[in-house]
């Protein structure tokens, strides 16, 4: 759907087409919400990727860090400060960023290349595909602003990055949930011999999974919470939302299990099939990604191929649209990713 | 990061320019024999670039035919994957690919696919073909070699038509920023691309000025003049300045086979079965003239 630039916001009142607006409730601004996903009362850790990479590099001299003018915005500045001689600022040139990372990998180094997910997925696709994936090179591509994590509008919203990279042979895809998982994913992706794409939460990143005794394992899905009525299969930040939604639904006597799937490719088919085969549970796949070609369709395809038919199958995902610009909490609610919206959706489906 | 490549290299094995001409002739002959297997292909480019490849592999570069991954080798990156037939012809002549594999060119399960693929072929450093990849990769190879304090050079061959890809200019910009004096670009200027003369599709001149403005040391030579190429490669390798070097090579499409040189549209040559023998005969005749 395309917005009209000739329609004034209804809440401005004058000349508005749609009533008086809601001037009594404060309007969120886009800029206040760019830096962090964390809610006001959420525990956070600063720049978990940058700190984890800097620490890992102490014992892995082959690690180098490259960025395309986004070190500060992908938390790579922490690594750059700790290991300045191993940091390569490639400038605003994503095709070069990826090509140079591939060349350094060919010379025996392990490049971590960072940019925004939109620029890697859209702009550098051919270079990732031919120079890195086809050669199965040991390059780690770490990208901030995955899915809907900025209100800057479609230029910065990588709503289709998983769909794009799922179609690319050889490359692994990781969609971590929180700071705890990012810290563990960095050494795990370094231990994996081959290209990896990681969706990065940056800045002050929420800390959730440490309370669940959780450990990231490459390629493994993990049950964080059991329940008899609904199974939420989720990745990335949607897992923390799923955990909160499960708490909210418990108050309504809905018993919700949460299966966290941080590795989208290769998919942990065995664990997903084991959990989805349990009878009597509605399966809800929740992801911070368009409904086209992400975790939801990956799970659906797996279930169909395997002859597993749950009581019901539903998806919480972004619509197949270019999304609005605006404040992130507003947009998450509008597109169904907020805890409140998730809870409403699941109750409606029961 | 500041390892200088200014120091003169160890002298190469003594090869007279006559023998380089002989190498170029045999590279052309290998290419024609492979072309005959398919009946068509980027033959004109292979014939045109043969002298550059001869000087690269038999004058300038260090490598061990029996060990294509030898750490101290100079890297040769073929950005224009379409020119694979030309590089195979040189790799066969250099002894990196056995000559009997020539007949497998472009056939099922061959190590010599029609477009250059790193995973398939000894001596093929990168996968080209999707154009505009080579120079960015060369920046990465060069940075990596400098990190290792290696004295190896990175040669990157790309073409005039390929200059339309913006990624080439990202690489050109970056190479001078990083003072990559171990990077030697080679541009094949044959003024022919898929839709016609490169100068008409999207004119690429003034090429020397463009690379100079990006901070490169620029030379422009007749890419079919072996003496000129030898001098240009020597200058590029021994230059004291810490900047990337480029040798713009003006070549003639189908050089050495007159009836193919004269074909107006020779970007992707289709040669009749009976013409291959004639082409090789003309090449042989030209060798002694």
Coordinates of C-alpha atoms in Angstrom, one line a residue:
Chain A
X1 CA 0.0 0.0 0.0
X2 CA 1.3 3.4 -0.8
X3 CA 0.8 6.4 1.5
X4 CA -0.5 9.7 0.1
X5 CA 1.8 12.7 0.7
X6 CA -1.3 14.9 0.3
X7 CA -3.0 13.6 3.5
X8 CA -2.1 15.5 6.6
X9 CA -1.8 13.6 9.9
X10 CA -5.2 13.3 11.4
X11 CA -4.0 14.2 14.9
X12 CA -3.0 17.7 13.6
X13 CA -6.7 18.4 13.7
X14 CA -7.0 21.3 11.3
X15 CA -7.6 20.2 7.7
X16 CA -7.6 16.7 8.9
X17 CA -9.8 14.1 7.2
X18 CA -10.0 11.7 10.0
X19 CA -11.4 13.3 13.2
X20 CA -9.7 15.0 16.1
X21 CA -6.7 12.8 16.6
X22 CA -5.3 11.8 20.0
X23 CA -3.5 14.9 21.0
X24 CA -3.7 14.0 24.7
X25 CA -1.3 11.1 24.3
X26 CA 2.3 11.9 23.6
X27 CA 3.5 11.1 20.1
X28 CA 6.7 9.1 19.8
X29 CA 9.4 10.4 17.5
X30 CA 11.5 8.3 15.2
X31 CA 14.8 9.5 16.4
X32 CA 14.3 8.6 20.1
X33 CA 14.0 5.0 19.2
X34 CA 16.8 4.5 16.7
X35 CA 19.6 3.6 19.1
X36 CA 18.1 0.7 21.1
X37 CA 15.4 -1.9 21.1
X38 CA 15.4 -2.1 24.8
X39 CA 12.3 -1.2 26.8
X40 CA 12.8 1.3 29.7
X41 CA 12.9 -1.4 32.4
X42 CA 14.9 -4.0 30.5
X43 CA 18.3 -5.1 31.5
X44 CA 20.9 -4.4 28.8
X45 CA 24.5 -4.8 27.8
X46 CA 26.4 -2.3 25.6
X47 CA 27.8 -3.4 22.3
X48 CA 27.9 -7.2 22.9
X49 CA 29.2 -8.0 19.4
X50 CA 32.0 -5.5 19.6
X51 CA 33.2 -6.7 23.0
X52 CA 32.9 -10.3 22.1
X53 CA 34.8 -9.9 18.9
X54 CA 37.6 -7.9 20.5
X55 CA 37.9 -10.6 23.2
X56 CA 38.0 -13.4 20.7
X57 CA 40.6 -11.7 18.6
X58 CA 43.0 -11.8 21.5
X59 CA 43.5 -15.5 20.8
X60 CA 42.7 -15.5 17.1
X61 CA 45.2 -13.4 15.3
X62 CA 43.6 -14.3 11.9
X63 CA 40.5 -12.2 12.8
X64 CA 40.3 -8.9 11.0
X65 CA 37.4 -6.4 11.1
X66 CA 36.1 -4.5 8.1
X67 CA 33.3 -2.1 7.8
X68 CA 31.7 0.3 5.2
X69 CA 31.5 3.5 7.1
X70 CA 29.4 2.0 9.9
X71 CA 31.8 0.9 12.6
X72 CA 30.1 3.0 15.2
X73 CA 26.7 1.8 14.2
X74 CA 27.6 -1.9 14.1
X75 CA 29.5 -1.9 17.4
X76 CA 32.7 -2.7 15.5
X77 CA 34.3 0.4 16.9
X78 CA 34.9 -1.6 20.1
X79 CA 37.1 -4.0 18.1
X80 CA 38.7 -1.2 16.2
X81 CA 39.8 0.5 19.4
X82 CA 41.1 -2.8 20.9
X83 CA 42.9 -3.9 17.7
X84 CA 43.4 -0.8 15.5
X85 CA 46.0 -2.6 13.3
X86 CA 43.4 -5.3 12.4
X87 CA 40.6 -2.9 11.6
X88 CA 40.0 -1.9 8.0
X89 CA 37.7 1.0 7.2
X90 CA 36.6 0.4 3.6
X91 CA 34.5 3.4 3.3
X92 CA 31.0 3.7 1.9
X93 CA 31.4 0.9 -0.6
X94 CA 29.6 -2.3 0.2
X95 CA 30.6 -4.2 -2.9
X96 CA 34.3 -3.4 -2.1
X97 CA 33.7 -4.3 1.6
X98 CA 32.6 -7.8 0.6
X99 CA 35.1 -8.3 -2.1
X100 CA 38.0 -7.2 0.1
X101 CA 36.8 -9.4 2.9
X102 CA 36.8 -12.3 0.4
X103 CA 40.3 -11.5 -0.8
X104 CA 41.6 -11.4 2.8
X105 CA 39.9 -14.7 3.5
X106 CA 41.7 -16.2 0.5
X107 CA 44.9 -15.0 2.1
X108 CA 44.1 -16.9 5.3
X109 CA 42.4 -14.3 7.4
X110 CA 39.0 -14.5 9.0
X111 CA 37.2 -11.2 8.2
X112 CA 34.2 -10.0 10.1
X113 CA 32.6 -7.5 7.7
X114 CA 29.9 -5.2 9.1
X115 CA 27.3 -2.9 7.5
X116 CA 23.5 -2.6 7.7
X117 CA 21.5 -5.6 6.7
X118 CA 19.8 -3.7 3.8
X119 CA 23.2 -2.8 2.2
X120 CA 24.6 -6.3 2.5
X121 CA 21.4 -8.1 1.3
X122 CA 20.4 -5.8 -1.5
X123 CA 23.5 -3.9 -2.6
X124 CA 26.3 -6.5 -2.2
X125 CA 24.3 -9.6 -2.9
X126 CA 26.1 -10.6 -6.1
X127 CA 29.5 -10.1 -4.3
X128 CA 28.5 -12.2 -1.3
X129 CA 27.1 -14.9 -3.6
X130 CA 30.0 -15.2 -6.1
X131 CA 33.1 -14.1 -4.1
X132 CA 32.2 -15.6 -0.7
X133 CA 29.4 -18.2 -0.8
X134 CA 30.4 -19.9 -4.1
X135 CA 33.9 -20.2 -2.8
X136 CA 32.7 -21.2 0.7
X137 CA 35.1 -18.6 2.2
X138 CA 35.4 -18.1 5.9
X139 CA 33.9 -14.6 6.0
X140 CA 31.4 -13.5 8.7
X141 CA 29.0 -10.8 7.6
X142 CA 27.4 -9.1 10.6
X143 CA 24.6 -6.7 9.9
X144 CA 22.8 -4.2 12.0
X145 CA 19.1 -3.1 11.6
X146 CA 17.7 -6.5 10.5
X147 CA 14.0 -6.7 9.8
X148 CA 12.0 -3.9 11.5
X149 CA 14.5 -2.4 13.9
X150 CA 14.5 1.2 12.7
X151 CA 11.8 3.7 12.0
X152 CA 13.8 5.2 9.1
X153 CA 11.6 3.6 6.5
X154 CA 12.2 1.1 3.8
X155 CA 15.7 2.4 2.9
X156 CA 17.0 1.0 6.2
X157 CA 14.5 -1.8 6.9
X158 CA 15.9 -5.1 5.9
X159 CA 12.6 -6.9 6.0
X160 CA 13.6 -9.5 3.5
X161 CA 17.2 -10.3 4.4
X162 CA 16.5 -13.8 5.6
X163 CA 14.6 -14.6 2.4
X164 CA 17.5 -13.4 0.3
X165 CA 20.2 -15.3 2.2
X166 CA 18.1 -18.4 2.6
X167 CA 18.3 -18.7 -1.2
X168 CA 22.0 -18.5 -1.2
X169 CA 23.8 -21.9 -1.0
X170 CA 26.6 -22.4 1.7
X171 CA 25.9 -19.4 3.8
X172 CA 24.6 -19.9 7.4
X173 CA 22.1 -17.5 8.9
X174 CA 22.0 -16.6 12.6
X175 CA 19.3 -14.4 14.1
X176 CA 20.2 -14.0 17.8
X177 CA 17.8 -12.9 20.5
X178 CA 19.8 -10.8 22.9
X179 CA 23.2 -9.7 24.3
X180 CA 23.8 -13.0 26.0
X181 CA 23.3 -14.9 22.8
X182 CA 25.3 -12.5 20.6
X183 CA 28.3 -12.9 23.0
X184 CA 28.1 -16.6 22.6
X185 CA 27.4 -16.6 18.9
X186 CA 30.6 -14.7 18.0
X187 CA 33.0 -17.5 19.0
X188 CA 30.6 -20.1 17.6
X189 CA 30.4 -18.5 14.2
X190 CA 34.2 -18.2 14.2
X191 CA 34.4 -21.9 15.0
X192 CA 32.1 -22.7 12.0
X193 CA 34.2 -23.1 8.9
X194 CA 32.3 -21.2 6.2
X195 CA 30.4 -18.0 5.5
X196 CA 27.9 -16.8 8.1
X197 CA 25.4 -14.0 8.0
X198 CA 24.4 -12.7 11.4
X199 CA 21.6 -10.3 12.1
X200 CA 22.9 -7.9 14.7
X201 CA 21.2 -6.1 17.5
X202 CA 23.5 -3.2 18.4
X203 CA 24.0 -0.6 21.1
X204 CA 22.4 -1.3 24.4
X205 CA 21.1 -4.7 23.7
X206 CA 18.5 -6.4 26.0
X207 CA 19.7 -9.2 28.2
X208 CA 17.1 -11.9 28.5
X209 CA 18.3 -15.4 27.9
X210 CA 20.8 -15.6 30.7
X211 CA 17.8 -16.2 33.0
X212 CA 16.9 -19.3 31.1
X213 CA 20.2 -21.1 31.5
X214 CA 20.5 -20.8 27.7
X215 CA 23.7 -21.5 25.7
X216 CA 23.9 -20.8 22.0
X217 CA 25.0 -23.7 19.9
X218 CA 25.5 -23.3 16.2
X219 CA 22.7 -24.9 14.3
X220 CA 20.6 -25.8 17.4
X221 CA 17.1 -24.8 18.3
X222 CA 16.3 -24.8 22.0
X223 CA 13.1 -25.1 24.1
X224 CA 13.1 -22.2 26.5
X225 CA 9.7 -22.8 28.0
X226 CA 7.2 -25.7 27.9
X227 CA 3.5 -25.4 27.4
X228 CA 0.5 -27.5 26.3
X229 CA -1.7 -25.2 24.3
X230 CA 0.6 -23.2 22.0
X231 CA 4.1 -23.6 20.6
X232 CA 5.8 -20.4 19.5
X233 CA 8.7 -21.0 17.2
X234 CA 10.7 -17.8 17.0
X235 CA 14.0 -16.3 16.2
X236 CA 15.9 -13.1 17.0
X237 CA 14.3 -10.4 19.0
X238 CA 10.9 -12.1 18.6
X239 CA 12.0 -14.8 21.1
X240 CA 12.1 -12.2 23.9
X241 CA 8.7 -11.0 22.8
X242 CA 7.4 -14.6 22.7
X243 CA 8.7 -15.2 26.3
X244 CA 6.8 -12.1 27.5
X245 CA 3.7 -13.0 25.5
X246 CA 3.8 -16.4 27.1
X247 CA 3.8 -14.8 30.5
X248 CA 0.9 -12.6 29.6
X249 CA -1.1 -15.5 28.1
X250 CA -0.4 -17.6 31.2
X251 CA -2.5 -15.1 33.1
X252 CA -5.4 -16.1 30.8
X253 CA -4.7 -19.8 31.4
X254 CA -3.1 -20.3 28.0
X255 CA -0.1 -22.6 28.3
X256 CA 2.6 -21.5 25.8
X257 CA 5.8 -23.2 24.9
X258 CA 8.7 -21.2 23.3
X259 CA 11.2 -22.8 20.9
X260 CA 14.0 -20.5 20.0
X261 CA 15.6 -21.0 16.6
X262 CA 18.6 -18.7 16.3
X263 CA 20.1 -20.6 13.4
X264 CA 17.8 -20.1 10.5
X265 CA 20.1 -22.0 8.2
X266 CA 21.0 -24.7 8.6
X267 CA 17.7 -25.3 10.3
X268 CA 17.5 -27.7 13.3
X269 CA 14.9 -29.9 11.7
X270 CA 15.1 -32.6 14.3
X271 CA 14.2 -30.4 17.2
X272 CA 11.6 -28.5 15.3
X273 CA 9.9 -31.7 14.1
X274 CA 10.0 -33.1 17.6
X275 CA 8.3 -30.1 19.1
X276 CA 5.8 -29.6 16.4
X277 CA 4.8 -33.3 16.3
X278 CA 3.5 -33.0 19.9
X279 CA -0.2 -33.2 19.5
X280 CA -2.8 -30.7 20.5
X281 CA -0.7 -27.5 20.2
X282 CA -1.2 -24.7 17.8
X283 CA 2.1 -23.7 16.2
X284 CA 2.8 -20.0 15.8
X285 CA 6.0 -19.0 14.1
X286 CA 7.1 -15.5 15.1
X287 CA 9.8 -13.6 13.3
X288 CA 11.1 -10.0 12.7
X289 CA 10.9 -10.5 8.9
X290 CA 8.5 -10.4 6.0
X291 CA 6.1 -13.3 5.9
X292 CA 7.7 -14.2 2.6
X293 CA 10.6 -16.6 2.7
X294 CA 11.6 -16.4 6.4
X295 CA 11.5 -18.7 9.3
X296 CA 7.8 -19.2 9.0
X297 CA 7.9 -20.5 5.5
X298 CA 11.1 -22.5 6.3
X299 CA 9.2 -24.3 9.2
X300 CA 6.0 -24.7 7.1
X301 CA 8.0 -26.3 4.3
X302 CA 9.7 -28.6 6.7
X303 CA 6.4 -29.7 8.2
X304 CA 4.8 -30.3 4.9
X305 CA 7.7 -32.3 3.6
X306 CA 7.7 -34.3 6.8
X307 CA 4.0 -35.0 7.0
X308 CA 3.6 -33.2 10.3
X309 CA 0.3 -31.4 10.6
X310 CA -0.2 -29.4 13.8
X311 CA -3.6 -28.5 15.2
X312 CA -3.2 -25.1 13.5
X313 CA -0.3 -23.2 11.9
X314 CA -0.1 -19.4 12.2
X315 CA 2.6 -16.8 11.5
X316 CA 3.5 -13.6 13.2
X317 CA 5.6 -11.7 10.7
X318 CA 5.8 -8.4 8.8
X319 CA 3.4 -8.0 6.0
X320 CA 4.5 -8.2 2.4
X321 CA 4.7 -4.4 2.1
X322 CA 7.2 -1.6 2.3
X323 CA 6.7 -0.5 5.8
X324 CA 6.0 2.8 7.3
X325 CA 8.5 5.2 8.8
X326 CA 7.9 6.2 12.4
X327 CA 8.8 5.3 16.0
X328 CA 9.8 1.7 16.5
X329 CA 7.3 0.9 19.3
X330 CA 4.5 2.3 17.2
X331 CA 5.6 0.3 14.2
X332 CA 6.1 -2.9 16.1
X333 CA 2.5 -2.6 17.4
X334 CA 1.2 -1.6 14.0
X335 CA 2.7 -4.7 12.4
X336 CA 2.1 -7.2 15.1
X337 CA 5.5 -7.7 16.6
X338 CA 4.9 -6.1 20.0
X339 CA 4.1 -8.2 23.0
X340 CA 0.6 -6.8 23.2
X341 CA 0.0 -7.4 19.5
X342 CA 1.4 -10.9 19.7
X343 CA -0.8 -11.7 22.7
X344 CA -3.9 -10.3 21.0
X345 CA -3.2 -12.3 17.8
X346 CA -2.6 -15.6 19.6
X347 CA -5.7 -15.2 21.8
X348 CA -7.7 -14.4 18.6
X349 CA -6.5 -17.7 17.0
X350 CA -7.4 -19.9 20.0
Chain B
X1 CA 50.8 -2.2 6.5
X2 CA 53.7 -0.3 5.0
X3 CA 55.7 -3.1 3.6
X4 CA 57.3 -1.5 0.5
X5 CA 57.6 -3.3 -2.7
X6 CA 60.2 -0.9 -4.0
X7 CA 63.1 -3.3 -3.6
X8 CA 64.0 -4.9 -6.9
X9 CA 62.8 -8.4 -7.3
X10 CA 65.1 -11.4 -7.8
X11 CA 65.9 -11.5 -11.5
X12 CA 63.6 -13.7 -13.5
X13 CA 65.0 -16.6 -15.4
X14 CA 66.6 -15.3 -18.6
X15 CA 64.1 -15.3 -21.4
X16 CA 64.6 -13.3 -24.5
X17 CA 61.7 -11.4 -26.0
X18 CA 61.8 -13.9 -28.9
X19 CA 61.0 -16.7 -26.6
X20 CA 58.2 -14.6 -25.0
X21 CA 56.8 -14.2 -28.5
X22 CA 57.0 -18.0 -28.8
X23 CA 55.1 -18.3 -25.5
X24 CA 52.4 -15.9 -26.8
X25 CA 52.1 -17.9 -30.0
X26 CA 51.6 -21.2 -28.1
X27 CA 49.0 -19.5 -25.8
X28 CA 47.1 -18.5 -28.9
X29 CA 47.4 -21.9 -30.4
X30 CA 46.2 -23.5 -27.1
X31 CA 43.2 -21.1 -27.2
X32 CA 42.3 -22.0 -30.7
X33 CA 42.5 -25.7 -30.0
X34 CA 40.1 -25.2 -27.1
X35 CA 37.9 -23.0 -29.1
X36 CA 37.6 -25.8 -31.7
X37 CA 36.2 -28.1 -28.9
X38 CA 33.3 -25.8 -28.4
X39 CA 33.1 -24.3 -31.9
X40 CA 32.7 -20.8 -30.4
X41 CA 33.7 -18.6 -27.6
X42 CA 35.7 -15.6 -26.5
X43 CA 38.5 -16.5 -28.9
X44 CA 39.2 -13.0 -30.1
X45 CA 39.9 -11.8 -26.6
X46 CA 42.2 -14.8 -26.0
X47 CA 44.1 -14.0 -29.1
X48 CA 44.3 -10.4 -28.2
X49 CA 45.5 -10.8 -24.6
X50 CA 48.0 -13.6 -25.3
X51 CA 51.0 -11.3 -25.3
X52 CA 50.0 -9.8 -21.9
X53 CA 49.6 -13.3 -20.5
X54 CA 52.9 -14.4 -21.9
X55 CA 54.7 -11.5 -20.3
X56 CA 52.8 -12.1 -17.1
X57 CA 53.6 -15.8 -16.8
X58 CA 57.0 -16.0 -18.5
X59 CA 58.6 -12.7 -17.5
X60 CA 57.0 -11.1 -14.5
X61 CA 55.3 -13.6 -12.2
X62 CA 56.7 -16.0 -9.6
X63 CA 55.0 -19.3 -9.3
X64 CA 55.6 -23.0 -9.1
X65 CA 53.8 -25.0 -11.7
X66 CA 53.8 -28.1 -9.5
X67 CA 52.4 -26.2 -6.6
X68 CA 49.7 -23.7 -7.7
X69 CA 48.9 -22.7 -4.1
X70 CA 52.6 -21.9 -3.3
X71 CA 52.4 -19.2 -0.6
X72 CA 55.1 -17.0 -2.2
X73 CA 53.5 -17.0 -5.7
X74 CA 52.3 -13.9 -7.3
X75 CA 48.5 -13.9 -7.6
X76 CA 46.9 -13.5 -11.0
X77 CA 43.2 -12.6 -10.6
X78 CA 41.1 -13.0 -13.7
X79 CA 38.2 -10.6 -13.2
X80 CA 36.8 -11.2 -16.7
X81 CA 35.7 -14.8 -16.2
X82 CA 34.8 -14.9 -19.9
X83 CA 38.5 -14.8 -20.7
X84 CA 39.0 -18.2 -19.0
X85 CA 39.9 -19.8 -22.3
X86 CA 42.8 -17.3 -22.5
X87 CA 44.0 -18.0 -19.0
X88 CA 43.7 -21.8 -19.4
X89 CA 45.8 -21.4 -22.5
X90 CA 48.5 -19.6 -20.4
X91 CA 48.2 -22.1 -17.5
X92 CA 48.6 -25.0 -19.9
X93 CA 51.7 -23.3 -21.4
X94 CA 53.0 -22.6 -17.8
X95 CA 52.6 -26.3 -16.9
X96 CA 50.0 -25.6 -14.2
X97 CA 47.3 -27.4 -16.2
X98 CA 48.3 -30.6 -18.0
X99 CA 48.1 -30.1 -21.8
X100 CA 45.9 -33.2 -22.2
X101 CA 43.1 -31.5 -20.3
X102 CA 42.9 -29.0 -23.2
X103 CA 40.5 -31.3 -25.0
X104 CA 38.1 -31.2 -22.0
X105 CA 37.5 -27.5 -22.3
X106 CA 33.9 -26.7 -21.5
X107 CA 32.8 -30.3 -21.5
X108 CA 30.9 -32.1 -18.7
X109 CA 33.0 -32.6 -15.5
X110 CA 35.9 -30.7 -16.9
X111 CA 38.2 -28.7 -14.7
X112 CA 38.1 -26.0 -17.4
X113 CA 34.5 -24.5 -17.5
X114 CA 33.8 -21.9 -20.0
X115 CA 33.7 -19.1 -17.4
X116 CA 36.5 -19.0 -14.8
X117 CA 35.7 -20.6 -11.5
X118 CA 38.2 -20.7 -8.6
X119 CA 37.0 -24.0 -7.3
X120 CA 37.5 -25.8 -10.6
X121 CA 40.9 -24.9 -11.9
X122 CA 44.4 -25.0 -10.6
X123 CA 45.8 -21.5 -11.0
X124 CA 42.4 -19.8 -11.2
X125 CA 42.5 -17.6 -8.1
X126 CA 39.0 -16.1 -8.2
X127 CA 35.6 -16.7 -9.7
X128 CA 35.0 -13.9 -12.3
X129 CA 32.4 -13.7 -14.9
X130 CA 30.0 -11.6 -12.9
X131 CA 31.9 -8.6 -13.9
X132 CA 33.4 -6.0 -11.6
X133 CA 34.5 -8.4 -8.9
X134 CA 38.2 -8.6 -9.5
X135 CA 39.6 -5.3 -8.4
X136 CA 37.8 -5.4 -5.0
X137 CA 39.0 -8.9 -4.5
X138 CA 42.5 -7.7 -5.5
X139 CA 42.3 -5.1 -2.7
X140 CA 41.6 -7.8 -0.2
X141 CA 44.4 -10.1 -1.5
X142 CA 46.8 -7.1 -1.4
X143 CA 45.8 -6.1 2.1
X144 CA 46.1 -9.7 3.2
X145 CA 49.5 -10.1 1.7
X146 CA 50.7 -6.9 3.3
X147 CA 49.4 -8.1 6.7
X148 CA 51.6 -11.2 6.1
X149 CA 54.5 -9.0 5.0
X150 CA 54.6 -11.0 1.9
X151 CA 56.5 -9.8 -1.1
X152 CA 54.1 -11.3 -3.6
X153 CA 52.3 -9.1 -6.1
X154 CA 48.7 -9.3 -7.1
X155 CA 47.9 -8.9 -10.8
X156 CA 44.3 -8.3 -11.7
X157 CA 43.2 -8.4 -15.3
X158 CA 40.0 -6.7 -16.2
X159 CA 38.6 -5.2 -19.4
X160 CA 37.5 -1.9 -20.8
X161 CA 33.8 -2.9 -21.0
X162 CA 34.0 -4.0 -17.4
X163 CA 34.9 -0.5 -16.3
X164 CA 31.2 0.3 -16.5
X165 CA 30.8 -1.7 -13.3
X166 CA 30.9 0.8 -10.4
X167 CA 32.6 -1.7 -8.1
X168 CA 35.7 -1.3 -10.3
X169 CA 35.9 2.3 -9.1
X170 CA 35.3 1.4 -5.5
X171 CA 38.3 -0.9 -5.8
X172 CA 40.4 1.8 -7.7
X173 CA 39.6 4.4 -5.0
X174 CA 40.4 2.0 -2.2
X175 CA 43.6 0.7 -3.6
X176 CA 45.2 4.1 -3.6
X177 CA 43.8 4.9 -0.1
X178 CA 45.6 1.8 1.2
X179 CA 48.7 2.5 -0.9
X180 CA 48.7 -0.9 -2.4
X181 CA 52.0 -1.0 -4.1
X182 CA 51.7 -4.7 -4.4
X183 CA 48.8 -4.4 -6.8
X184 CA 49.2 -4.3 -10.5
X185 CA 46.1 -3.8 -12.5
X186 CA 46.0 -4.8 -16.2
X187 CA 43.2 -3.5 -18.4
X188 CA 42.6 -5.1 -21.7
X189 CA 41.4 -2.3 -24.0
X190 CA 40.0 -4.0 -27.1
X191 CA 37.1 -1.7 -27.5
X192 CA 34.6 -4.5 -28.0
X193 CA 31.8 -5.6 -25.6
X194 CA 28.6 -7.5 -25.9
X195 CA 26.5 -4.8 -27.5
X196 CA 29.2 -3.3 -29.7
X197 CA 32.3 -1.1 -29.4
X198 CA 33.0 -0.2 -25.8
X199 CA 33.6 3.4 -26.8
X200 CA 30.1 3.6 -28.0
X201 CA 28.2 1.5 -25.4
X202 CA 29.4 3.8 -22.7
X203 CA 32.7 5.5 -23.6
X204 CA 35.4 4.8 -21.2
X205 CA 38.1 7.4 -22.1
X206 CA 40.2 9.2 -20.9
X207 CA 41.3 6.0 -19.2
X208 CA 44.8 7.0 -18.2
X209 CA 43.6 10.3 -16.7
X210 CA 40.8 8.5 -14.9
X211 CA 43.1 6.1 -13.1
X212 CA 45.7 8.8 -12.5
X213 CA 43.1 10.9 -10.8
X214 CA 42.3 7.9 -8.6
X215 CA 45.9 7.9 -7.4
X216 CA 47.3 5.1 -9.5
X217 CA 50.7 5.0 -11.3
X218 CA 49.6 4.7 -14.9
X219 CA 51.2 3.3 -18.0
X220 CA 49.6 2.8 -21.4
X221 CA 51.1 0.4 -23.9
X222 CA 50.4 -1.5 -27.0
X223 CA 49.3 -4.7 -25.5
X224 CA 50.5 -6.7 -28.4
X225 CA 54.0 -5.3 -28.3
X226 CA 56.0 -7.6 -26.1
X227 CA 59.0 -5.3 -25.7
X228 CA 56.7 -2.5 -24.5
X229 CA 54.9 -4.9 -22.2
X230 CA 58.2 -6.1 -20.6
X231 CA 59.3 -2.6 -20.0
X232 CA 55.9 -1.7 -18.5
X233 CA 55.8 -4.7 -16.2
X234 CA 59.4 -4.0 -15.1
X235 CA 58.5 -0.4 -14.3
X236 CA 55.3 -1.5 -12.4
X237 CA 57.2 -4.0 -10.3
X238 CA 60.2 -1.8 -9.5
X239 CA 58.4 1.5 -8.8
X240 CA 59.3 3.1 -5.5
X241 CA 56.1 5.0 -5.0
X242 CA 53.6 3.4 -2.6
X243 CA 50.7 3.5 -4.9
X244 CA 48.8 0.9 -7.0
X245 CA 50.0 0.5 -10.6
X246 CA 48.0 0.0 -13.7
X247 CA 49.1 -1.0 -17.2
X248 CA 46.5 -0.1 -19.7
X249 CA 47.0 -2.6 -22.6
X250 CA 45.6 -1.7 -26.0
X251 CA 45.1 -5.0 -27.8
X252 CA 43.7 -6.1 -31.1
X253 CA 40.9 -8.5 -31.0
X254 CA 41.8 -11.9 -32.6
X255 CA 45.4 -10.8 -33.0
X256 CA 47.4 -13.2 -35.1
X257 CA 44.5 -14.6 -37.2
X258 CA 43.9 -12.1 -39.9
X259 CA 40.5 -13.3 -41.1
X260 CA 39.2 -13.2 -37.5
X261 CA 40.8 -9.8 -36.9
X262 CA 38.7 -8.5 -39.7
X263 CA 35.3 -9.7 -38.4
X264 CA 33.3 -6.8 -37.4
X265 CA 31.5 -8.4 -34.5
X266 CA 34.0 -10.6 -32.8
X267 CA 33.0 -10.3 -29.2
X268 CA 31.8 -13.9 -29.1
X269 CA 33.1 -15.6 -32.1
X270 CA 31.4 -18.4 -33.9
X271 CA 33.8 -20.1 -36.2
X272 CA 32.8 -22.7 -38.8
X273 CA 34.3 -26.2 -38.2
X274 CA 36.5 -25.9 -41.3
X275 CA 37.8 -22.6 -40.2
X276 CA 39.7 -23.7 -37.1
X277 CA 42.3 -25.5 -39.0
X278 CA 42.7 -22.5 -41.3
X279 CA 43.0 -20.2 -38.2
X280 CA 45.8 -22.4 -36.7
X281 CA 47.5 -22.5 -40.1
X282 CA 47.4 -18.7 -40.4
X283 CA 48.7 -18.4 -36.8
X284 CA 51.5 -20.8 -37.6
X285 CA 52.3 -18.8 -40.8
X286 CA 52.3 -15.5 -38.9
X287 CA 54.7 -16.9 -36.3
X288 CA 57.5 -17.2 -38.8
X289 CA 56.8 -14.1 -40.8

